[in-house]
CSV table of C-alpha atoms in Angstrom, one decimal:
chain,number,residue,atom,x,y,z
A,10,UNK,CA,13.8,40.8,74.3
A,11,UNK,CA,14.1,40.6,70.6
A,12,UNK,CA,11.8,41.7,68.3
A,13,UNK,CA,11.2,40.9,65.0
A,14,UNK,CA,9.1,43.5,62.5
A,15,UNK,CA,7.4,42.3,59.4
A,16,UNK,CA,6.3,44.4,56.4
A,17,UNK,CA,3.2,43.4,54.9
A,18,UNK,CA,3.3,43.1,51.5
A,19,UNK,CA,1.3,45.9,50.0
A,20,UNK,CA,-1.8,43.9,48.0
A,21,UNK,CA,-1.9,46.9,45.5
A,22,UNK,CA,1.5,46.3,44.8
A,23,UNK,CA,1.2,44.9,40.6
A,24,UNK,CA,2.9,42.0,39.6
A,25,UNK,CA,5.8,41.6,37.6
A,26,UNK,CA,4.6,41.1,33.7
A,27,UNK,CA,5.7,38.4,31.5
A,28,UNK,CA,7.3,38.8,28.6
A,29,UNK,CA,6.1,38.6,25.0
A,30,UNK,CA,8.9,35.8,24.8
A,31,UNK,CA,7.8,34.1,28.2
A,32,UNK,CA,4.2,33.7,27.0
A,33,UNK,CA,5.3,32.0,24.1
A,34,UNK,CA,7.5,29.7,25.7
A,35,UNK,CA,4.7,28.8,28.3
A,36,UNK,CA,1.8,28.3,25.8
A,37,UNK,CA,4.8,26.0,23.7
A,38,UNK,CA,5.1,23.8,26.8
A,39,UNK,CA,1.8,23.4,27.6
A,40,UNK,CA,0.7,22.6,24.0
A,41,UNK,CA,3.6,20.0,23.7
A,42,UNK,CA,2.3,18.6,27.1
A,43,UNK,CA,-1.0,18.3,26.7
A,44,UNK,CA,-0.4,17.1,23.1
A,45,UNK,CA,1.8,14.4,24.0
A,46,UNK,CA,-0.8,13.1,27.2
A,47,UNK,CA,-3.5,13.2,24.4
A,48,UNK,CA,-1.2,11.5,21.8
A,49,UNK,CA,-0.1,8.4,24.5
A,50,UNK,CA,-3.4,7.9,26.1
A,51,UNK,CA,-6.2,8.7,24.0
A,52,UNK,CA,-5.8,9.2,20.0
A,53,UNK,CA,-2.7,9.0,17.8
A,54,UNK,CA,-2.7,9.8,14.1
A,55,UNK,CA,-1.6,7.3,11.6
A,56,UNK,CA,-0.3,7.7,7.4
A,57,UNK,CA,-1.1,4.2,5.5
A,58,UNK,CA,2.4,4.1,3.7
A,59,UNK,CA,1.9,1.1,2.1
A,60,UNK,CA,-0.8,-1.1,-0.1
A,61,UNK,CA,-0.7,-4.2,2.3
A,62,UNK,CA,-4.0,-3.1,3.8
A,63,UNK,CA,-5.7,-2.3,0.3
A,64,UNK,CA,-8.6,-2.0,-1.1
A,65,UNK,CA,-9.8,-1.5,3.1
A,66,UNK,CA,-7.2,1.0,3.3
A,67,UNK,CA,-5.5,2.9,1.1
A,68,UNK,CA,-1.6,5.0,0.6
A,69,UNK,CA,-2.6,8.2,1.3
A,70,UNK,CA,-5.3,7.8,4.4
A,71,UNK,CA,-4.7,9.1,7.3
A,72,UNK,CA,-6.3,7.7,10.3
A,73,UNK,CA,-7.2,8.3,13.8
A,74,UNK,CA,-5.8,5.4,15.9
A,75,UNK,CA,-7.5,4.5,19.8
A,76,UNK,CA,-5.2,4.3,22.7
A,77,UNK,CA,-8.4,4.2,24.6
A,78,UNK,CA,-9.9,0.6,23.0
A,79,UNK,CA,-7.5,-1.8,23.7
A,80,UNK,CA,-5.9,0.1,27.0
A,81,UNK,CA,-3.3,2.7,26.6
A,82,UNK,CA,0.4,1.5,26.9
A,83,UNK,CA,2.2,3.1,29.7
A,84,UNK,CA,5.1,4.3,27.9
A,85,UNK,CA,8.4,1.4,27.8
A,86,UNK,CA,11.2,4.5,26.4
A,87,UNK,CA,9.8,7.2,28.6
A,88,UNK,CA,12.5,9.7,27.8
A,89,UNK,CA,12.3,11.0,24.2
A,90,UNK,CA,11.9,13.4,21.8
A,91,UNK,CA,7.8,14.5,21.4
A,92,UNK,CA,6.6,14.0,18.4
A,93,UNK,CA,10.0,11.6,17.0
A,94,UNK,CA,8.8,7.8,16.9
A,95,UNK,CA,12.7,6.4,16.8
A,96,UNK,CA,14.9,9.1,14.3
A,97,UNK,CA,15.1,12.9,14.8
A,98,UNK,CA,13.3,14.6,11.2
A,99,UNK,CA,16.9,16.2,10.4
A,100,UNK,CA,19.9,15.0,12.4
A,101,UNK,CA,19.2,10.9,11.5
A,102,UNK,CA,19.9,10.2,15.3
A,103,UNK,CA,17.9,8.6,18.0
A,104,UNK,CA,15.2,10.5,19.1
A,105,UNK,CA,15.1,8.4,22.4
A,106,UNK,CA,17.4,7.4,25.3
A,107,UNK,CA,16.9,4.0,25.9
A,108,UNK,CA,18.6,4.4,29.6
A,109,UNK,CA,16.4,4.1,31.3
A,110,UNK,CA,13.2,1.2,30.6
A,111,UNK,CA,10.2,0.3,31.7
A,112,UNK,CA,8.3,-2.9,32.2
A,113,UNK,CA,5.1,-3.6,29.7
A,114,UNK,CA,2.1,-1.9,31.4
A,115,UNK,CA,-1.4,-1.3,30.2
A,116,UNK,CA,-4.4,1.0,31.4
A,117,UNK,CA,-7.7,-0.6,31.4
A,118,UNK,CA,-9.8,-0.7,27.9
A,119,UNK,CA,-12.9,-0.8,26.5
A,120,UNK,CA,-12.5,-4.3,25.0
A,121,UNK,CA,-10.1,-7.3,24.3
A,122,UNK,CA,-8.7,-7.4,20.6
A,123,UNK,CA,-11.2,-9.1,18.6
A,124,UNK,CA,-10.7,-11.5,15.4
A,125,UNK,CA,-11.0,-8.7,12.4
A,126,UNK,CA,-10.1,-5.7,14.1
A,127,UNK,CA,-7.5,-3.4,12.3
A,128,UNK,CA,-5.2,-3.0,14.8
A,129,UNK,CA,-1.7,-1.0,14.8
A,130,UNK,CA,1.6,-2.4,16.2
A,131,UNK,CA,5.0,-2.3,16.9
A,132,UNK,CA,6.7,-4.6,13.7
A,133,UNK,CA,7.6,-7.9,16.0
A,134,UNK,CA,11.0,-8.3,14.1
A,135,UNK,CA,11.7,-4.5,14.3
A,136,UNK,CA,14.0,-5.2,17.7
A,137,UNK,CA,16.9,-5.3,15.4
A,138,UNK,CA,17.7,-2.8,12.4
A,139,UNK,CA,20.3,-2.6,9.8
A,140,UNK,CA,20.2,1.6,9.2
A,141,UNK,CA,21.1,1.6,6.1
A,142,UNK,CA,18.6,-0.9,4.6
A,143,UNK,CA,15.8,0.1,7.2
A,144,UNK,CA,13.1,-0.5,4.4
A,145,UNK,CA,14.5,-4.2,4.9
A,146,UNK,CA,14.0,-6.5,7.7
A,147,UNK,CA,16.9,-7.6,9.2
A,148,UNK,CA,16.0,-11.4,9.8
A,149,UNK,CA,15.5,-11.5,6.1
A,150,UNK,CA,19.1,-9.8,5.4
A,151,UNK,CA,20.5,-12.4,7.3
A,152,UNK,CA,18.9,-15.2,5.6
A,153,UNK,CA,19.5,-14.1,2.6
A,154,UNK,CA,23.1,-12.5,2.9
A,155,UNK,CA,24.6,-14.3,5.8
A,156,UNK,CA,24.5,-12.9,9.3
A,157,UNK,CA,28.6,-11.4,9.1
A,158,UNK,CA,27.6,-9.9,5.7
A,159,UNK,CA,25.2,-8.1,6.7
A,160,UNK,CA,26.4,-6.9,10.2
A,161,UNK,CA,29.9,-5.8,8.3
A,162,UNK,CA,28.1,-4.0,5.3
A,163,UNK,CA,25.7,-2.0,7.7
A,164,UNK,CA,25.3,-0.4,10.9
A,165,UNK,CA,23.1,-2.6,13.2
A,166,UNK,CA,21.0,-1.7,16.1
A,167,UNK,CA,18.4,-2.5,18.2
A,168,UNK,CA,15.8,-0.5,19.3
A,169,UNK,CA,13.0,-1.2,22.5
A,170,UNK,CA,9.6,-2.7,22.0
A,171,UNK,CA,7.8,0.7,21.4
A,172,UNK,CA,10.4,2.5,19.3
A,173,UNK,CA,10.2,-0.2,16.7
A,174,UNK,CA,8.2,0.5,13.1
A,175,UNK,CA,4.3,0.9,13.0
A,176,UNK,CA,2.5,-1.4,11.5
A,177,UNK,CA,-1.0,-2.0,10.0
A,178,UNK,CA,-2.7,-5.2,10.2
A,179,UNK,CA,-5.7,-6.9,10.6
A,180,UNK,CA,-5.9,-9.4,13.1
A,181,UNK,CA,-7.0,-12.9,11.7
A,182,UNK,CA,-6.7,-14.9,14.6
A,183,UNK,CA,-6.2,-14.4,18.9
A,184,UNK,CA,-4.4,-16.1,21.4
A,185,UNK,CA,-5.5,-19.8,22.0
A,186,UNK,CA,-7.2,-19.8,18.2
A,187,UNK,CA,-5.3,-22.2,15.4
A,188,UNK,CA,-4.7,-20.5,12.5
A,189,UNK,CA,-4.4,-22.6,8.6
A,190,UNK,CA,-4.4,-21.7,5.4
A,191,UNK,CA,-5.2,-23.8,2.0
A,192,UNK,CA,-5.2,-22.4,-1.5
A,193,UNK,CA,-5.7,-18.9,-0.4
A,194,UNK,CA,-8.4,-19.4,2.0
A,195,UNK,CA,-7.6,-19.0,5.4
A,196,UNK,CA,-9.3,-21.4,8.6
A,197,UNK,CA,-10.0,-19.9,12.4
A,198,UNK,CA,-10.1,-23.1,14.6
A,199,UNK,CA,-11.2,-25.1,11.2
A,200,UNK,CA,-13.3,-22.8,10.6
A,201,UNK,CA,-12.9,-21.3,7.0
A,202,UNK,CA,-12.9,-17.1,6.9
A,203,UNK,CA,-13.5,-15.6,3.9
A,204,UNK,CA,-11.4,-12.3,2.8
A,205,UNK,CA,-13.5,-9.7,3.5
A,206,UNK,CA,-15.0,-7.9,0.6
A,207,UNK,CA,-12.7,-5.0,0.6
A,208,UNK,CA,-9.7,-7.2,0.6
A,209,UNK,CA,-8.3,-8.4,-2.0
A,210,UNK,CA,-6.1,-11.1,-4.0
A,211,UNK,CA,-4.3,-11.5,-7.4
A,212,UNK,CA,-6.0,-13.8,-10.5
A,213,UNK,CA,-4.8,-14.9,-13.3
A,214,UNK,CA,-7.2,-13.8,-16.6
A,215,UNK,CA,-7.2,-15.2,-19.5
A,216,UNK,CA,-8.3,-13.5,-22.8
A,217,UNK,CA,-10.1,-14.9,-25.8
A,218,UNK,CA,-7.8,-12.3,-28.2
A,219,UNK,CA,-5.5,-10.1,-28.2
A,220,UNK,CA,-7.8,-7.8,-28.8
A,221,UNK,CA,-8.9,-6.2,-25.4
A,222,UNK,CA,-9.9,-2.5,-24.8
A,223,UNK,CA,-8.3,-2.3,-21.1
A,224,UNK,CA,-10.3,1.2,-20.5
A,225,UNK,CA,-12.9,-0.9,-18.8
A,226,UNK,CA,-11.5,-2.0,-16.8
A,227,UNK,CA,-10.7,1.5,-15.1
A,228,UNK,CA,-14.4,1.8,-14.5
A,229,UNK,CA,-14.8,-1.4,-12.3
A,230,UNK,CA,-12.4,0.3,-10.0
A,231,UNK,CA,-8.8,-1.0,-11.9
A,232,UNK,CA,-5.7,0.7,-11.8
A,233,UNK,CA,-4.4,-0.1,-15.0
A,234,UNK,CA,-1.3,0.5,-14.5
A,235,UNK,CA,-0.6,-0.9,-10.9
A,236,UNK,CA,-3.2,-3.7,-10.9
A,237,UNK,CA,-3.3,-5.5,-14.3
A,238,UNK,CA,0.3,-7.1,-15.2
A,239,UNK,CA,0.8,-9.2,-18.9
A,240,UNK,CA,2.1,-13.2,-17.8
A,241,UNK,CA,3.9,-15.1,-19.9
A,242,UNK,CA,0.8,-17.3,-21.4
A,243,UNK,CA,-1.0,-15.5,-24.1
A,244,UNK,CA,-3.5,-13.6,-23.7
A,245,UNK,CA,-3.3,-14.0,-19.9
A,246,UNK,CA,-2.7,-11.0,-17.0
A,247,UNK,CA,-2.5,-11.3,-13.4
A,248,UNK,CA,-5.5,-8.9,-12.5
A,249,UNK,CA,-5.4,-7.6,-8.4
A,250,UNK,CA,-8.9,-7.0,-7.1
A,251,UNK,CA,-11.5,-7.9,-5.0
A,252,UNK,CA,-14.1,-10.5,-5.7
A,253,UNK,CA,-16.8,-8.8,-6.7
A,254,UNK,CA,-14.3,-6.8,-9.3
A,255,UNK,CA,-13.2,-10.2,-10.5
A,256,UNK,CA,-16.6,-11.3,-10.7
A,257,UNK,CA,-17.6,-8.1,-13.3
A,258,UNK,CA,-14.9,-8.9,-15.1
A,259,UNK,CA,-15.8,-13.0,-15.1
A,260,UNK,CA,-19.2,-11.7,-16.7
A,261,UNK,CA,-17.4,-9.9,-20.1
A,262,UNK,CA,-17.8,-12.3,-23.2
A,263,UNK,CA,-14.7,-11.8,-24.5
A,264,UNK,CA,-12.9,-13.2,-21.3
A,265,UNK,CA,-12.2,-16.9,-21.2
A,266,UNK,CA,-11.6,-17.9,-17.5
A,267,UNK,CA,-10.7,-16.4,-14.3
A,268,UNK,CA,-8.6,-18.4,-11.4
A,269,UNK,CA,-7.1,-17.3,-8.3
A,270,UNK,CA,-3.6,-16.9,-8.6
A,271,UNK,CA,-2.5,-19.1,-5.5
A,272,UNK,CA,1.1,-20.8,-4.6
A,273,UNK,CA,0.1,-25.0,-5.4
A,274,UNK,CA,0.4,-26.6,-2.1
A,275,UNK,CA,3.6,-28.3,-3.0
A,276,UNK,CA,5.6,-25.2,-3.3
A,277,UNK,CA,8.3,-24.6,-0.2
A,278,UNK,CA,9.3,-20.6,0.8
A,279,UNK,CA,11.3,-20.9,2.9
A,280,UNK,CA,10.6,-16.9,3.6
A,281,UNK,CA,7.3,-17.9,5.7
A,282,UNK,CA,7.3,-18.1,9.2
A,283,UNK,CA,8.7,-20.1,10.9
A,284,UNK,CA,11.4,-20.7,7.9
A,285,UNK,CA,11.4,-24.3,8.4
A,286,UNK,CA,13.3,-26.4,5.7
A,287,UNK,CA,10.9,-29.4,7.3
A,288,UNK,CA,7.5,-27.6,7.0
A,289,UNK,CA,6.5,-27.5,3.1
A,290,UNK,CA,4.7,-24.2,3.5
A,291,UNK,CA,4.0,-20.8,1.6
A,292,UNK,CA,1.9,-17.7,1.8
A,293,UNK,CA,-1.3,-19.3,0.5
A,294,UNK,CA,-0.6,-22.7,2.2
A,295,UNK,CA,0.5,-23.3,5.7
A,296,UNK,CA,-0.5,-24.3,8.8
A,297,UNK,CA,-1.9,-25.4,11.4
A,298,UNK,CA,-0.5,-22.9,14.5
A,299,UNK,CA,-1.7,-22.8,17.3
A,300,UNK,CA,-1.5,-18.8,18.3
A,301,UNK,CA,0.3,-18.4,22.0
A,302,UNK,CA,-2.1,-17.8,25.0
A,303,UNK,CA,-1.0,-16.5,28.0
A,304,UNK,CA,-1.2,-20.0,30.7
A,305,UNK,CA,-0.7,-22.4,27.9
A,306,UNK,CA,1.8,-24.9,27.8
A,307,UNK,CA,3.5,-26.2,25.1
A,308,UNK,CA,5.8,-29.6,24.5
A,309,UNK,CA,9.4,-28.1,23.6
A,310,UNK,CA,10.5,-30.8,21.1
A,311,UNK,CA,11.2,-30.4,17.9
A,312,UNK,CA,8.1,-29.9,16.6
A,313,UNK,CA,6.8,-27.0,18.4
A,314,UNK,CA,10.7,-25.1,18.5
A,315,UNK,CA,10.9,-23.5,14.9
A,316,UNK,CA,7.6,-21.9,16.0
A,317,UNK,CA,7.8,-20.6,19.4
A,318,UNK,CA,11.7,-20.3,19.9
A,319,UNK,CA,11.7,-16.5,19.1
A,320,UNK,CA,8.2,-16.0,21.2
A,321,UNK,CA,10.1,-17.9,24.5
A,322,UNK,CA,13.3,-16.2,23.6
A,323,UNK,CA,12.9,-12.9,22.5
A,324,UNK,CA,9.4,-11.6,23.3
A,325,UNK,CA,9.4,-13.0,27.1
A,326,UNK,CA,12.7,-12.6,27.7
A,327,UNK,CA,14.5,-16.2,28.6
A,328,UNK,CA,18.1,-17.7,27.9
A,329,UNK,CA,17.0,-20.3,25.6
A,330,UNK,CA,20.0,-22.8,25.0
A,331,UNK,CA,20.0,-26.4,23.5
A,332,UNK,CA,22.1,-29.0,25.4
A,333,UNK,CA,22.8,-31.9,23.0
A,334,UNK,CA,18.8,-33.1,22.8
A,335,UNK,CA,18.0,-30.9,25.7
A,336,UNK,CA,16.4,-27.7,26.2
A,337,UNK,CA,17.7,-25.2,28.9
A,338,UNK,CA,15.5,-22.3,29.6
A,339,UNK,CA,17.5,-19.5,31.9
A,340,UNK,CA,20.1,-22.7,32.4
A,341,UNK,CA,17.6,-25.3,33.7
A,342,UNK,CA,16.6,-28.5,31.7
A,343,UNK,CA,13.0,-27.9,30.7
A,344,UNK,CA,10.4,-30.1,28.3
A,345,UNK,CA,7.5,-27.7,28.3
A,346,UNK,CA,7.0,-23.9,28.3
A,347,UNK,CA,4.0,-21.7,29.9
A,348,UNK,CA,3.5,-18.8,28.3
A,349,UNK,CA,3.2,-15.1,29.7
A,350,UNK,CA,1.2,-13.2,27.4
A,351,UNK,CA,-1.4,-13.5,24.6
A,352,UNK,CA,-0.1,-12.8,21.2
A,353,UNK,CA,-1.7,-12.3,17.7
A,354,UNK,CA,-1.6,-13.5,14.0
A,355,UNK,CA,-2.0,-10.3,11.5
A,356,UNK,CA,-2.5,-10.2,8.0
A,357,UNK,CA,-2.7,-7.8,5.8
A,358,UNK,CA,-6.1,-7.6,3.2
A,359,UNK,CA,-4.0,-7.2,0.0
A,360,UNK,CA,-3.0,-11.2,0.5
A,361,UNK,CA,-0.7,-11.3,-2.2
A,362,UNK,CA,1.4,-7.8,-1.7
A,363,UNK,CA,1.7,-7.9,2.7
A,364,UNK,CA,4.5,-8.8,4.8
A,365,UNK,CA,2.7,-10.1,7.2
A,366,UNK,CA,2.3,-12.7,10.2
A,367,UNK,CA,2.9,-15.4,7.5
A,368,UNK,CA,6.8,-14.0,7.2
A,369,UNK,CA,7.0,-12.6,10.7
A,370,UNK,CA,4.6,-14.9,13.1
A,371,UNK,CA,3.1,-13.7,16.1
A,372,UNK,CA,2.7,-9.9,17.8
A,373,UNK,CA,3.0,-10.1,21.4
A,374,UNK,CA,0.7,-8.1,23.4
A,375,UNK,CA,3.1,-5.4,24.4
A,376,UNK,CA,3.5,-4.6,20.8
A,377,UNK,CA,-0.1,-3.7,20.8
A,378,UNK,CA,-0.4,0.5,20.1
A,379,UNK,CA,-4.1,0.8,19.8
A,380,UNK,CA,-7.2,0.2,17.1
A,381,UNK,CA,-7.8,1.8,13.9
A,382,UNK,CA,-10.7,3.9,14.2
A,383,UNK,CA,-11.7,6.0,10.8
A,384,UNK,CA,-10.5,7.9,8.2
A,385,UNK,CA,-10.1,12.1,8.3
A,386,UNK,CA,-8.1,12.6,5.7
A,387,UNK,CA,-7.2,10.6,2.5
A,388,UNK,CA,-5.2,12.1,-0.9
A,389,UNK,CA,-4.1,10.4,-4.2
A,390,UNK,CA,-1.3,11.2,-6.5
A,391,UNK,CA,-3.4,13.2,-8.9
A,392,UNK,CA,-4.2,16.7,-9.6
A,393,UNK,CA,-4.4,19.6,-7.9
A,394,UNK,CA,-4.5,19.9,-3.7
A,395,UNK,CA,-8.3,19.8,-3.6
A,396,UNK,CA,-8.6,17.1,-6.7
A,397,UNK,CA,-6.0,14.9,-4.7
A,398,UNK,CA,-8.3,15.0,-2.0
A,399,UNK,CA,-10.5,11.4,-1.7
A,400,UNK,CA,-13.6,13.3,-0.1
A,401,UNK,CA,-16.0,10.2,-0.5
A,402,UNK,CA,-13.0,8.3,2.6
A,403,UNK,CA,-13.5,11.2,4.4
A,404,UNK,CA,-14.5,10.2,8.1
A,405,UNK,CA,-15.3,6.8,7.4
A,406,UNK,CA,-15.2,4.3,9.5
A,407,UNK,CA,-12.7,1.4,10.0
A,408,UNK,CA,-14.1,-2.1,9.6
């Protein structure tokens, strides 16, 4: 008979210490773990780059952004760099491997997107990029330049749903609403929605004189040298503000008249959405849309295809082909289209200087990344580090 003996292992026996360097590396780990789970499911923050959202929001806030509202996106590019959106800081490269992919999943939120909420979001149009012009969208490029122009003067890629640009918005209408605009004002299911009284839009001021001491305007919140711009006309400026601002500067006697500075109804740019040469439409003019909703059905004729091509095509994912004066969706003949998700129209407040829905249409659902939820840092381009610092936008809210 065979025996087998076993030491016991002696309890007193210490263990094995790690090392300085081995601590380190372990509390490295965990912090980039932990951050990362905090950073996809709960709280993100956010730099305002841009003036599209002002006077709401301005360049220079930094904001804390809810994964948590809305339902957190399970992640579409799992395997990437923590902390890189889409470009390592140094190298330029990819800071994701877009191998392997996931389908669109969402975690149960708190609430639905509602009309007015300041939402952030994955640029619709950002699925293709030209790197060398990446402050430039590339559907405009084309338009402009010609589609072998620009794809043999740049490098062109595409990048996945939640690797494209972050953008700021917010969100004027939801899925099912109809969506018009006339002379500036925009309507929600007729309905007319006034800019809210942080947003703002550009007039046209005319003087009595010449003679105009400008300083004044600096104390009704102007910034003389971004916000008031000479026009040809005498004595006229365009003047970018809010209504109330306009309003204190309506009330000075040596002003003559104040008018919105809005596109006439008549005038075509053919850089809005859906960049129809049939529509006669422009930023301050256009409509009505009718915003996709996830089970609706829509007639594919002529009509309804400059709007919704790119939403059937690209967003959801179908072969979309036209057969003489047929439609073939994934190679069968079809005359309607249901669609899969909700979708969004997104503007920004600063009507006049945001690329918005009105250039770009819709945002899908899965380009949702969460709500906007306050303010906890903000800084201007003045002064010393403390001066910079806008302490009166400290930890307000987002409305």
């Amino acid at each position: 008979m065979n025996y087998k003996f076993w030491k016991k292992k002696d309890s007193t026996t210490p263990k094995k210490k790690k090392t300085k360097g081995r601590e380190w590396v372990d509390a490295i780990v965990f912090a980039v773990v932990a951050a990362t789970i905090i950073r996809v499911f709960f709280i993100e923050a956010y730099t305002i780059p841009t003036g599209s959202m002002e006077r709401s929001l301005l360049v220079g806030d930094f904001l804390f952004v809810s994964k948590v509202n809305y339902g957190a996106r399970i992640p579409m590019t799992p395997v990437a760099f923590p902390f890189a959106h889409h470009t390592m800081p140094i190298t330029g490269t990819k800071a994701y491997w877009d191998g392997v992919q996931w389908n669109y999943r969402r975690l149960p939120g708190l609430s639905d997107i509602k009309r007015n909420d300041v939402v952030v979001f994955n640029f619709p149009e950002g699925d293709t990029v030209a790197l060398q012009a990446q402050d430039r969208n590339y559907y405009e490029l084309v338009r402009s330049l010609g589609w072998s122009a620009v794809n043999s003067q740049f490098t062109v890629t595409s990048r996945p749903v939640d690797k494209r640009e972050n953008y700021i918005k917010r969100c004027i209408g939801i899925a099912g609403d109809v969506i018009s605009m006339k002379n500036g004002l925009v309507s929600v299911n007729g309905k007319p929605e006034m800019l809210k009284p942080t947003g703002q839009i550009t007039y046209a001021v005319k003087f009595k004189s010449a003679d105009v001491n400008f300083a004044v305007f600096t104390d009704m919140g102007f910034d003389i040298q971004s916000d008031i711009t000479a026009l040809s006309d005498a004595n006229t400026y365009e003047f970018t503000g809010t209504a109330e601002m306009l309003e204190q500067v309506r009330k000075l006697n040596y002003v003559e008249s104040v008018k919105e500075n809005t596109a006439p109804g008549t005038y075509q740019d053919l850089a809005v959405f859906p960049h129809d040469k049939n529509r006669i439409w422009n930023v301050d003019n256009f409509g009505p849309i009718t915003i996709p909703k996830k089970g609706l059905t829509v007639q594919l004729d002529s009509v309804n295809m400059p709007l919704y091509e790119r939403t059937i095509r690209i967003y959801e994912g179908n072969k979309l082909e036209k057969s003489g004066n047929d439609w073939l969706i994934n190679g069968q003949k079809a005359t309607s289209y249901t669609f899969k998700m909700n979708y969004y129209w997104m503007m920004g407040d600063n009507r006049h200087n945001s690329l918005d829905s009105r250039y770009w249409g819709f945002v899908p659902e899965d380009h949702v990344v969460g709500k906007a939820l306050f303010i906890w840092m903000s800084f201007n381009d003045h002064g010393s580090f403390f001066s910079k610092i806008r302490w009166n936008r400290l930890l307000r809210g987002i409305h």
